[in-house]
PDB file of N, CA and C in Angstrom:
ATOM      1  N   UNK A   1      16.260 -17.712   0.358  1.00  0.00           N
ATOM      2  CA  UNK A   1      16.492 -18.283   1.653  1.00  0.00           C
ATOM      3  C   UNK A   1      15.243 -19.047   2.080  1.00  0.00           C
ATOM      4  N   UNK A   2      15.476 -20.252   2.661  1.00  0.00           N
ATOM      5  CA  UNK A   2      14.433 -20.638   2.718  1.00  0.00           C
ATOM      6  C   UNK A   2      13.147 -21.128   1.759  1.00  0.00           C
ATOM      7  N   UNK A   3      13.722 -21.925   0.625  1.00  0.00           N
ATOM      8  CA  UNK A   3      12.957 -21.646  -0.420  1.00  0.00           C
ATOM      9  C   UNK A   3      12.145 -21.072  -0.664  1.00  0.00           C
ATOM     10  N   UNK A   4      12.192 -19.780  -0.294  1.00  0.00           N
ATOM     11  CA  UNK A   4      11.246 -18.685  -0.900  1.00  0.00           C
ATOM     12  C   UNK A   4      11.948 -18.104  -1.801  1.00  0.00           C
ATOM     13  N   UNK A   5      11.057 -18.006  -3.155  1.00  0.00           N
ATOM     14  CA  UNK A   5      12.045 -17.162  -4.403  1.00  0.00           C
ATOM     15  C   UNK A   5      11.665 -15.875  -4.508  1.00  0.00           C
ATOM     16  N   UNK A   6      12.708 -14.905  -4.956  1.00  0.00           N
ATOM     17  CA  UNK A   6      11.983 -13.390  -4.787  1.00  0.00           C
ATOM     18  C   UNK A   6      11.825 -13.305  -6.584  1.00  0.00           C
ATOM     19  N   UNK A   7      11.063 -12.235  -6.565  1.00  0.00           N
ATOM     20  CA  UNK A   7      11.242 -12.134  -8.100  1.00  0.00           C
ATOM     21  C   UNK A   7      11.910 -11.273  -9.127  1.00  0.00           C
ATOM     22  N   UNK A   8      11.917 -11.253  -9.785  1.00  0.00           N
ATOM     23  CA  UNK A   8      13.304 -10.875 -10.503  1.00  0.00           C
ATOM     24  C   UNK A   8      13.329  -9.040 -10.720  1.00  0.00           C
ATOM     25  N   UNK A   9      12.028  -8.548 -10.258  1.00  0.00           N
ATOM     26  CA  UNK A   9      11.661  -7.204 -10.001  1.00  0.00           C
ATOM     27  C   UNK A   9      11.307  -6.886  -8.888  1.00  0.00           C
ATOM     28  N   UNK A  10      11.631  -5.947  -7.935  1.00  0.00           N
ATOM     29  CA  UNK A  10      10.662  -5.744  -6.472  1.00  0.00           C
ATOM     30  C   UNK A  10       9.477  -5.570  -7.302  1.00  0.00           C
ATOM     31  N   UNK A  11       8.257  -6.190  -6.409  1.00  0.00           N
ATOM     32  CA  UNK A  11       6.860  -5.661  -6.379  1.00  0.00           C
ATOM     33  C   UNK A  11       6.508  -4.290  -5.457  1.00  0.00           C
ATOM     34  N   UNK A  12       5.463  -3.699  -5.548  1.00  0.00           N
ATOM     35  CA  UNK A  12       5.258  -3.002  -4.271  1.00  0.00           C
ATOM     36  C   UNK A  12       5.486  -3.641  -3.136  1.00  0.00           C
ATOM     37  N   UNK A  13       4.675  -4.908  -2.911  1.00  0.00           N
ATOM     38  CA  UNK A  13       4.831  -5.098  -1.400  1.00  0.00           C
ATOM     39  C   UNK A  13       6.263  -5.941  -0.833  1.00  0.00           C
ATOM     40  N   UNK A  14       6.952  -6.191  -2.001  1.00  0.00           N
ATOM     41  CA  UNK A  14       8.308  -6.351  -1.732  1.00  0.00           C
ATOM     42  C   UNK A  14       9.415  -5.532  -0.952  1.00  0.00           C
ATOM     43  N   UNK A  15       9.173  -4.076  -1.297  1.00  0.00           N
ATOM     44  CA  UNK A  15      10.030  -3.456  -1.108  1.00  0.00           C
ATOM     45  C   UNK A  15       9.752  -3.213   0.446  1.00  0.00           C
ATOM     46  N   UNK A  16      11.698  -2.803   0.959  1.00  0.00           N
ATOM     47  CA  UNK A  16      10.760  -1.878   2.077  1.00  0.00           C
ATOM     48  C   UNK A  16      10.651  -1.179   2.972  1.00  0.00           C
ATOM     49  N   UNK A  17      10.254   0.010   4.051  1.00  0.00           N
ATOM     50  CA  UNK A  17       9.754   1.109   4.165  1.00  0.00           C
ATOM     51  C   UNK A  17       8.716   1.341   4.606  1.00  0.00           C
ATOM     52  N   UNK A  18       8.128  -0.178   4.928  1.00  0.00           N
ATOM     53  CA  UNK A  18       6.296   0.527   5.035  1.00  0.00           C
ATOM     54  C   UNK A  18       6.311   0.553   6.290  1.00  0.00           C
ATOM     55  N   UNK A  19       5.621   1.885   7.362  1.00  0.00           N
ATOM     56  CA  UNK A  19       5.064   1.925   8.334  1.00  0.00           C
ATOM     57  C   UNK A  19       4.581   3.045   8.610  1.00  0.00           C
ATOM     58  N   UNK A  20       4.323   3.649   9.617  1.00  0.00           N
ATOM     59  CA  UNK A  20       3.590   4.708  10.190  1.00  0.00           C
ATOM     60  C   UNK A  20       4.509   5.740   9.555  1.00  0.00           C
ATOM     61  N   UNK A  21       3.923   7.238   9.128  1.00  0.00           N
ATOM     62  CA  UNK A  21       4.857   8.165   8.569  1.00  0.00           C
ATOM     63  C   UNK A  21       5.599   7.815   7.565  1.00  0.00           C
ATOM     64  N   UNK A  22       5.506   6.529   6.961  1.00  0.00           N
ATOM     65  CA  UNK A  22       5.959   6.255   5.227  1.00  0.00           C
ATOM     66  C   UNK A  22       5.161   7.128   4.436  1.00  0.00           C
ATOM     67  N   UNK A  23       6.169   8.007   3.687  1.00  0.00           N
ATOM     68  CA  UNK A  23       5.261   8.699   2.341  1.00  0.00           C
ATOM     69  C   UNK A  23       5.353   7.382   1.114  1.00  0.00           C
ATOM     70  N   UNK A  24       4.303   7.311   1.150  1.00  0.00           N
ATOM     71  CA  UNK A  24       3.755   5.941  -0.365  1.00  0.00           C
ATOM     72  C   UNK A  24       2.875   6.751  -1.427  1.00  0.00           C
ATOM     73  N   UNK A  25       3.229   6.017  -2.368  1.00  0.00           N
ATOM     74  CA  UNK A  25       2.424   6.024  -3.806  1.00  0.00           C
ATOM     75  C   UNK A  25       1.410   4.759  -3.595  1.00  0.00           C
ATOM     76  N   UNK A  26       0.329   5.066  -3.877  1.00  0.00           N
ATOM     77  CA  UNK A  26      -0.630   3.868  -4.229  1.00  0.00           C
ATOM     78  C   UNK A  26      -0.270   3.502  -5.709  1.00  0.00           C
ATOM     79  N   UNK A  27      -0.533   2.415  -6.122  1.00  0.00           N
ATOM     80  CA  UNK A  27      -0.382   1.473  -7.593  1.00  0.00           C
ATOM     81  C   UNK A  27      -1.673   0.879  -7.704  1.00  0.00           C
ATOM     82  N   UNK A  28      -1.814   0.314  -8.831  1.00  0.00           N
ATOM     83  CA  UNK A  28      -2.748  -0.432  -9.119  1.00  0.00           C
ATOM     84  C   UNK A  28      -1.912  -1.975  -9.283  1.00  0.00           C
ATOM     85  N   UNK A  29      -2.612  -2.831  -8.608  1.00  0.00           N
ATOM     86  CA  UNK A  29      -1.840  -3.944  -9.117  1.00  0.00           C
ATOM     87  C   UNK A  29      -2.761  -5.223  -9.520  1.00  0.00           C
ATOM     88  N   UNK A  30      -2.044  -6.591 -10.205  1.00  0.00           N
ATOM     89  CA  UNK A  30      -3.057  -7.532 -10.637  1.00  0.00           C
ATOM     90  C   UNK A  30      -4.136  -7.982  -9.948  1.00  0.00           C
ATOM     91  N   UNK A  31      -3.135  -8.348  -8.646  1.00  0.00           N
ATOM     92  CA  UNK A  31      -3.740  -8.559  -7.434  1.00  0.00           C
ATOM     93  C   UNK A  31      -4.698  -8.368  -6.322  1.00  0.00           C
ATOM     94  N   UNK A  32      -5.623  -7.400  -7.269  1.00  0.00           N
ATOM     95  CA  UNK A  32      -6.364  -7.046  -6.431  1.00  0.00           C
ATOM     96  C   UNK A  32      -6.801  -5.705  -5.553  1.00  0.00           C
ATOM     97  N   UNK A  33      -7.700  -5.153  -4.819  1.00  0.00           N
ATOM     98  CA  UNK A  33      -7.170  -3.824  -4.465  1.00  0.00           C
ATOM     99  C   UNK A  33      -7.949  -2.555  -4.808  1.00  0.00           C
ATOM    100  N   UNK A  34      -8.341  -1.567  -4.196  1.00  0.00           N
ATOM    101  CA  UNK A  34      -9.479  -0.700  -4.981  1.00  0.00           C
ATOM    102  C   UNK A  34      -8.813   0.050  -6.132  1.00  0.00           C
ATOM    103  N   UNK A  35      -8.998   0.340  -7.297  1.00  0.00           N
ATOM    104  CA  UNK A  35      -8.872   1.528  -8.617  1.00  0.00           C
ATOM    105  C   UNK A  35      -8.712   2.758  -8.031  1.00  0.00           C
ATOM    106  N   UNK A  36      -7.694   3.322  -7.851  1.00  0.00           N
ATOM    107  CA  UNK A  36      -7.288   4.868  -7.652  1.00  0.00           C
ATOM    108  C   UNK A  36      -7.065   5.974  -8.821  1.00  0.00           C
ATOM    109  N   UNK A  37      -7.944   6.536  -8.903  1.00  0.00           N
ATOM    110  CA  UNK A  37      -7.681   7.632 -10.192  1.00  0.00           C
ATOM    111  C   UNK A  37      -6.143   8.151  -9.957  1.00  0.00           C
ATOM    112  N   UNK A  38      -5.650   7.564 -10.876  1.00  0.00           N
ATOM    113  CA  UNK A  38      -4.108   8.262 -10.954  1.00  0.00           C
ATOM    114  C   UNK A  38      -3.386   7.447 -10.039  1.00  0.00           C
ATOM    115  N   UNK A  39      -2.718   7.808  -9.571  1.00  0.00           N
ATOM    116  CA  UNK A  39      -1.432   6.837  -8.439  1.00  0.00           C
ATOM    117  C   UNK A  39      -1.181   8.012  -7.230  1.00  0.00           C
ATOM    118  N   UNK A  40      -2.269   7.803  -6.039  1.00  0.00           N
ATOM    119  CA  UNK A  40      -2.434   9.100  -5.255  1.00  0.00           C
ATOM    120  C   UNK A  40      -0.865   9.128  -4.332  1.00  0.00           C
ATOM    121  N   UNK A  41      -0.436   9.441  -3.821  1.00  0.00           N
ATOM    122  CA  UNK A  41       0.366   9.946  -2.461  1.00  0.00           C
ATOM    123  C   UNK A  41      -0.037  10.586  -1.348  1.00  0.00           C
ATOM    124  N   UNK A  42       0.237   9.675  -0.349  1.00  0.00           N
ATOM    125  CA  UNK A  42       0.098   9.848   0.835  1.00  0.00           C
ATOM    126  C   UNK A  42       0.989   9.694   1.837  1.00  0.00           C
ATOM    127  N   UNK A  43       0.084   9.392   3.347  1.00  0.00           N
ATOM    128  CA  UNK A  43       1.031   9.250   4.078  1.00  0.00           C
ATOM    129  C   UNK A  43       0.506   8.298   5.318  1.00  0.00           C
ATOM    130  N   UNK A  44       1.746   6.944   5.445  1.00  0.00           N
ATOM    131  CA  UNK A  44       0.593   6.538   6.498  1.00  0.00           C
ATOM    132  C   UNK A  44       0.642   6.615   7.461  1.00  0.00           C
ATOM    133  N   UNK A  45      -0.846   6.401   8.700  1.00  0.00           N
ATOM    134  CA  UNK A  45      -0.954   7.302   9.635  1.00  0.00           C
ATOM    135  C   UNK A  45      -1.166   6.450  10.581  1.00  0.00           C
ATOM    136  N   UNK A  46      -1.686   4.780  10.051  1.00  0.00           N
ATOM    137  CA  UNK A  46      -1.768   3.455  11.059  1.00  0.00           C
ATOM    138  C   UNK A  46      -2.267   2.261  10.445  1.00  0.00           C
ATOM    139  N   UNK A  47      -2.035   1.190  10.870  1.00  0.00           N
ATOM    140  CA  UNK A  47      -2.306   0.187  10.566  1.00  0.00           C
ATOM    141  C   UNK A  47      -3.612  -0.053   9.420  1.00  0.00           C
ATOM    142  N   UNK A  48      -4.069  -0.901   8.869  1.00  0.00           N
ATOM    143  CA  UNK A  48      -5.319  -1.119   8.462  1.00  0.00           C
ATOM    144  C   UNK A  48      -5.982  -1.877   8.945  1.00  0.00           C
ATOM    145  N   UNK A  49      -5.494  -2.643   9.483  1.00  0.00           N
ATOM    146  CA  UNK A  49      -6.463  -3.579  10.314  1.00  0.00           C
ATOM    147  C   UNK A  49      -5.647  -4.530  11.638  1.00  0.00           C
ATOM    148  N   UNK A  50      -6.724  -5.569  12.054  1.00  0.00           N
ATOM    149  CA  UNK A  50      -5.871  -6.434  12.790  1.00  0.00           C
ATOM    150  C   UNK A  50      -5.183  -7.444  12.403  1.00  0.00           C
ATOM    151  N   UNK A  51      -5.489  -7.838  11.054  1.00  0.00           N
ATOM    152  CA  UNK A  51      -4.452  -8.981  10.458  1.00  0.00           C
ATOM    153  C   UNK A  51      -3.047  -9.027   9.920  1.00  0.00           C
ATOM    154  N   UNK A  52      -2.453  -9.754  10.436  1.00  0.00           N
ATOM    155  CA  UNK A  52      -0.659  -9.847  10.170  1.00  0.00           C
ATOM    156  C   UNK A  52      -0.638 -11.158   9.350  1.00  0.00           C
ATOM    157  N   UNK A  53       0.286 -11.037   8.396  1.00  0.00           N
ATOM    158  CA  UNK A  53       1.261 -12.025   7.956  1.00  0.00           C
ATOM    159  C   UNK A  53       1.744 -12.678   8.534  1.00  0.00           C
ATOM    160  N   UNK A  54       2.024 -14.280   8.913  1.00  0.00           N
ATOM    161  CA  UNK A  54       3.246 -14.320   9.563  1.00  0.00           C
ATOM    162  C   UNK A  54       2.609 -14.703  10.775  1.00  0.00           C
ATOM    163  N   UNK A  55       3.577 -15.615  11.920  1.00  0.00           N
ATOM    164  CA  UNK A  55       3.580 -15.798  13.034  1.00  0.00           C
ATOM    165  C   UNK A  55       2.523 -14.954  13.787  1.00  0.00           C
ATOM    166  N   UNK A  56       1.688 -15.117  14.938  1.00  0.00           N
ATOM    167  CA  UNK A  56       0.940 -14.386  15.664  1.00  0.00           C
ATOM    168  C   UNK A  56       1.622 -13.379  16.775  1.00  0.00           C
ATOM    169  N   UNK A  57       1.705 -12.324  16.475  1.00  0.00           N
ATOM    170  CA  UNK A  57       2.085 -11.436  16.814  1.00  0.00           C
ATOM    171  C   UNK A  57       3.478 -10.845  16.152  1.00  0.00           C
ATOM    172  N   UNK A  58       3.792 -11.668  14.704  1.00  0.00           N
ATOM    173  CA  UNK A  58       4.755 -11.438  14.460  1.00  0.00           C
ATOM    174  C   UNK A  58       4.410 -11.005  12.752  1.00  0.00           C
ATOM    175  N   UNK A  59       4.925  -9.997  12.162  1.00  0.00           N
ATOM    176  CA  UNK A  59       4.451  -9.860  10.222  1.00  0.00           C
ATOM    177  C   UNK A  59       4.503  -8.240  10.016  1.00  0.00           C
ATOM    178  N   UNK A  60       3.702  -8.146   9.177  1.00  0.00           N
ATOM    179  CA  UNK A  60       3.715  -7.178   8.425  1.00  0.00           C
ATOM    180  C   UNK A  60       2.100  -7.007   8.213  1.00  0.00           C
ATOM    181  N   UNK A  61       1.293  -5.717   8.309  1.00  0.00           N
ATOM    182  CA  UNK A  61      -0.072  -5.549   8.466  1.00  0.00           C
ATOM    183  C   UNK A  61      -0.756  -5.569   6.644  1.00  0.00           C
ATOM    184  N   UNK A  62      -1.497  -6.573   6.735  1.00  0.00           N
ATOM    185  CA  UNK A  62      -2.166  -6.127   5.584  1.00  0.00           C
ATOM    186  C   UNK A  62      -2.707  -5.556   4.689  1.00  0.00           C
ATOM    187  N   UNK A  63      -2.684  -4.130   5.397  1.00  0.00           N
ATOM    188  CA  UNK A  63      -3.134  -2.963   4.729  1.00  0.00           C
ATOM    189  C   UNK A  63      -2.902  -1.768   5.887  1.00  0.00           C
ATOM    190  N   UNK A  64      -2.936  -0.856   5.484  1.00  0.00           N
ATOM    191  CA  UNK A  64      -2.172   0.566   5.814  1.00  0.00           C
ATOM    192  C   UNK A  64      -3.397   1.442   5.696  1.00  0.00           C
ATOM    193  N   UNK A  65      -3.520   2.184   6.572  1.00  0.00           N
ATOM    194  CA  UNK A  65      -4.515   3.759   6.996  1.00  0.00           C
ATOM    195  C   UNK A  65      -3.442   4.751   6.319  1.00  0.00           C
ATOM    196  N   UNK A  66      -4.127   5.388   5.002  1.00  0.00           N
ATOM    197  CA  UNK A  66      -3.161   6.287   4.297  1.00  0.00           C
ATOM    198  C   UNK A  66      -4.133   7.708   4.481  1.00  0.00           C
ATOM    199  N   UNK A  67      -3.586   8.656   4.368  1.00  0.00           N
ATOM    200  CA  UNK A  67      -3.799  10.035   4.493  1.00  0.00           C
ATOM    201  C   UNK A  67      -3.090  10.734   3.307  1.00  0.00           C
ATOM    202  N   UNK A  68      -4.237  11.004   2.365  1.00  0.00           N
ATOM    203  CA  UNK A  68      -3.487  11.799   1.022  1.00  0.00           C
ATOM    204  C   UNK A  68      -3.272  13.151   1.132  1.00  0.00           C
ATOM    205  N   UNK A  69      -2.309  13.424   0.317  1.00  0.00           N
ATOM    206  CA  UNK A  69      -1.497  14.701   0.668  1.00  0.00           C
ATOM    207  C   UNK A  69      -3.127  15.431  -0.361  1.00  0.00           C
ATOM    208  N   UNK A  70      -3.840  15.470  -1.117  1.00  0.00           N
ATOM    209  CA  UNK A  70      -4.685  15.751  -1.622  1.00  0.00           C
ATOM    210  C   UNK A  70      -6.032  15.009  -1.885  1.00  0.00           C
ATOM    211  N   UNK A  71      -7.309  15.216  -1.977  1.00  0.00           N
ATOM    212  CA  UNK A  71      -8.364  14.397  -1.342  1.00  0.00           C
ATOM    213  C   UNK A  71      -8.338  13.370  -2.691  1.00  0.00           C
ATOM    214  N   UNK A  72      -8.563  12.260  -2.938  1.00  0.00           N
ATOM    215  CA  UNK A  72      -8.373  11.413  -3.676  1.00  0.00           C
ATOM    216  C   UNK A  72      -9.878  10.619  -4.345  1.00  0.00           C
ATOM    217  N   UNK A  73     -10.013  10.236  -5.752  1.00  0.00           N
ATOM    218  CA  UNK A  73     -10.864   9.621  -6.159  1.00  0.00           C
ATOM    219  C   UNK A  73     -10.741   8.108  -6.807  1.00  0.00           C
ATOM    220  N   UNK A  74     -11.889   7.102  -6.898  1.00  0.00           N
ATOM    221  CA  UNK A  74     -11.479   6.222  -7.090  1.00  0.00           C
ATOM    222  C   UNK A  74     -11.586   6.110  -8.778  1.00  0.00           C
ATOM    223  N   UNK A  75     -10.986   5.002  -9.435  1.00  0.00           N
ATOM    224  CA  UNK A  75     -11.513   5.190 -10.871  1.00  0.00           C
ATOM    225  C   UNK A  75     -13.191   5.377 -11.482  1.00  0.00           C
ATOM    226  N   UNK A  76     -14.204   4.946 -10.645  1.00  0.00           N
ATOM    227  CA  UNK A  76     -15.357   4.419 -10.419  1.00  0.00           C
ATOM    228  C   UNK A  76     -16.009   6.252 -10.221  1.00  0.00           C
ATOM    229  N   UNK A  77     -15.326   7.246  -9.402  1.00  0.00           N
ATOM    230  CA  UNK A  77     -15.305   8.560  -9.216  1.00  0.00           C
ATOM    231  C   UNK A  77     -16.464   8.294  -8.171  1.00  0.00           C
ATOM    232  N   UNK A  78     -16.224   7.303  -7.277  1.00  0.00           N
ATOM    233  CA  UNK A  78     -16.238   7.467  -5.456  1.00  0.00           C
ATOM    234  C   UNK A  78     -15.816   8.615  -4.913  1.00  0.00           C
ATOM    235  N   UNK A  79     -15.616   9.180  -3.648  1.00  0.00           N
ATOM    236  CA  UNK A  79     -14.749  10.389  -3.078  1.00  0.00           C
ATOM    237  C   UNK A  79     -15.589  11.755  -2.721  1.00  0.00           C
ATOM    238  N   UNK A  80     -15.090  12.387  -3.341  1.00  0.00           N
ATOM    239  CA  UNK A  80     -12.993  12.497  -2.220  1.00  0.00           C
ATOM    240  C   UNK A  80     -13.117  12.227  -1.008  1.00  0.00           C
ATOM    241  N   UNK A  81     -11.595  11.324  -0.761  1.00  0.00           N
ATOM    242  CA  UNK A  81     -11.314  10.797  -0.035  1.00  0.00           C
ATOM    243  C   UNK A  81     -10.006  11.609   0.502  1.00  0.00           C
ATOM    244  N   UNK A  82     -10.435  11.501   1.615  1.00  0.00           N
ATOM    245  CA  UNK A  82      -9.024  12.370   2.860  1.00  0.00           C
ATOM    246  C   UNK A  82      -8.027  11.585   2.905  1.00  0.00           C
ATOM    247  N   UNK A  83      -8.623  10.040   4.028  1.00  0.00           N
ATOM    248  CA  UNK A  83      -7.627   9.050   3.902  1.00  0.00           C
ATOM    249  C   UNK A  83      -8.595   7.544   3.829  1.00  0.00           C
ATOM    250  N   UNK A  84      -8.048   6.606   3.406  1.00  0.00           N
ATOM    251  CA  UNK A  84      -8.733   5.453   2.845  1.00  0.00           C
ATOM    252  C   UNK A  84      -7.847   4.225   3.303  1.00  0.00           C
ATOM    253  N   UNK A  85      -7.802   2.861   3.765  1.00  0.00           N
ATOM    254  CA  UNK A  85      -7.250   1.585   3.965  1.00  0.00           C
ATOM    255  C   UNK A  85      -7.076   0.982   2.696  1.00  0.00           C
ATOM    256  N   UNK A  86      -5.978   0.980   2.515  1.00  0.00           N
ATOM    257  CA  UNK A  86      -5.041   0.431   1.630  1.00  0.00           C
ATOM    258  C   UNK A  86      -4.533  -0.533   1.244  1.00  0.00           C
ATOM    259  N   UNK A  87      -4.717  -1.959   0.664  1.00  0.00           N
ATOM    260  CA  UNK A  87      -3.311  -2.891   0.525  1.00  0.00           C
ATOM    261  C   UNK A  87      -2.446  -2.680   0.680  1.00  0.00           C
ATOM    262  N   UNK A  88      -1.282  -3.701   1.270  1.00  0.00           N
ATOM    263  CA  UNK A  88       0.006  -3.392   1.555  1.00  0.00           C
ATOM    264  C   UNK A  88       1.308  -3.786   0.072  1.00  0.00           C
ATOM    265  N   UNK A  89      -0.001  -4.250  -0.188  1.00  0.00           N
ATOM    266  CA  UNK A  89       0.953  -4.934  -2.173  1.00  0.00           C
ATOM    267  C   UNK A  89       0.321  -3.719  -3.057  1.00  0.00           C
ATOM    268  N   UNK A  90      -0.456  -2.575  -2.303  1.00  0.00           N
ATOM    269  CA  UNK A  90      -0.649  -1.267  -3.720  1.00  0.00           C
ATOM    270  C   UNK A  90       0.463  -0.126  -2.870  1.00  0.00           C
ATOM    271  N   UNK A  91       1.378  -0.647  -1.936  1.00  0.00           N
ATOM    272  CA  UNK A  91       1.916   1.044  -1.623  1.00  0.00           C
ATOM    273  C   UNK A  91       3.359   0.656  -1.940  1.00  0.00           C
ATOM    274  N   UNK A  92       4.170   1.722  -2.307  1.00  0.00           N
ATOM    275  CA  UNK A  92       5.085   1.589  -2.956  1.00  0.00           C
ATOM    276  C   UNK A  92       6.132   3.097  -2.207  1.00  0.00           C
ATOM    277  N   UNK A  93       6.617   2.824  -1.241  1.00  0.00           N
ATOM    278  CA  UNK A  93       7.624   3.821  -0.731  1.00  0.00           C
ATOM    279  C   UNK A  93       8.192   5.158  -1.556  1.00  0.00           C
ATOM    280  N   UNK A  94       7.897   6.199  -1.436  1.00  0.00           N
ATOM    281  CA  UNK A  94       8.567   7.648  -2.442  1.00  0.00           C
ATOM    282  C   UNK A  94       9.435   8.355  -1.402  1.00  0.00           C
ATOM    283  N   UNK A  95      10.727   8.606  -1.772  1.00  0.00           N
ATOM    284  CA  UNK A  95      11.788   9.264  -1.393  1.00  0.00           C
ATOM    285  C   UNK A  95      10.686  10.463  -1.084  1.00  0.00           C
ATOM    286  N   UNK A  96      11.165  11.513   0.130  1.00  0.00           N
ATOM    287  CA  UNK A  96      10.724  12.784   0.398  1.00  0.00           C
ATOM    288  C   UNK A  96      11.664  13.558  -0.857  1.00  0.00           C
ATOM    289  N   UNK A  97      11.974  13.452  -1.174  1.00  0.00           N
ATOM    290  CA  UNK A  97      13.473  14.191  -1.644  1.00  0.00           C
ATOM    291  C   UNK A  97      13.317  14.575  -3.227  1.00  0.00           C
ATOM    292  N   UNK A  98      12.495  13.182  -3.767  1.00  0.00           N
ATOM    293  CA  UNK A  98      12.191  12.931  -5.352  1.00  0.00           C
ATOM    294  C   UNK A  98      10.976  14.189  -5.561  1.00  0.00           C
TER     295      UNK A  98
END
């Protein structure tokens, strides 16, 4: 719509689900983004910052305030980390249920 093409796989930040109280998986992706030992889970708890996508006052936040269900390290073995600001193209929505 709009010549925007989607791609032929959701990405993380494709999908979506993301906001306050989303349980997410962090990813690693091409794009950029800090190295997370493993693919942590969390939960997010607020925004990451003040920048939006999109129209002014109108988008999707660039990154996410996540809160891990367990304290988290980076590949680099930074940490532990409680909760950490996130890309919004490394979180990836997890069913409570799965």
């Amino acid at each position: 719509m709009f010549g925007r093409r989607r791609s032929p796989s959701p990405q993380p930040d494709d999908r979506p689900g993301l906001g306050i109280g989303a349980l997410v998986q962090v990813v690693d992706t091409e794009r950029g983004g800090e190295r997370w030992a493993g693919e942590p889970i969390g939960v997010i708890v607020a925004p990451g910052g003040n920048q939006l996508v999109g129209y002014p006052g109108v988008g999707e936040p660039l990154s996410w305030t996540v809160a891990f269900e367990d304290p988290v390290y980076t590949e680099d073995g930074r940490g532990p980390f409680e909760r950490a600001t996130v890309l919004s193209r490394q979180l990836v929505p997890v069913d409570p249920a799965a």
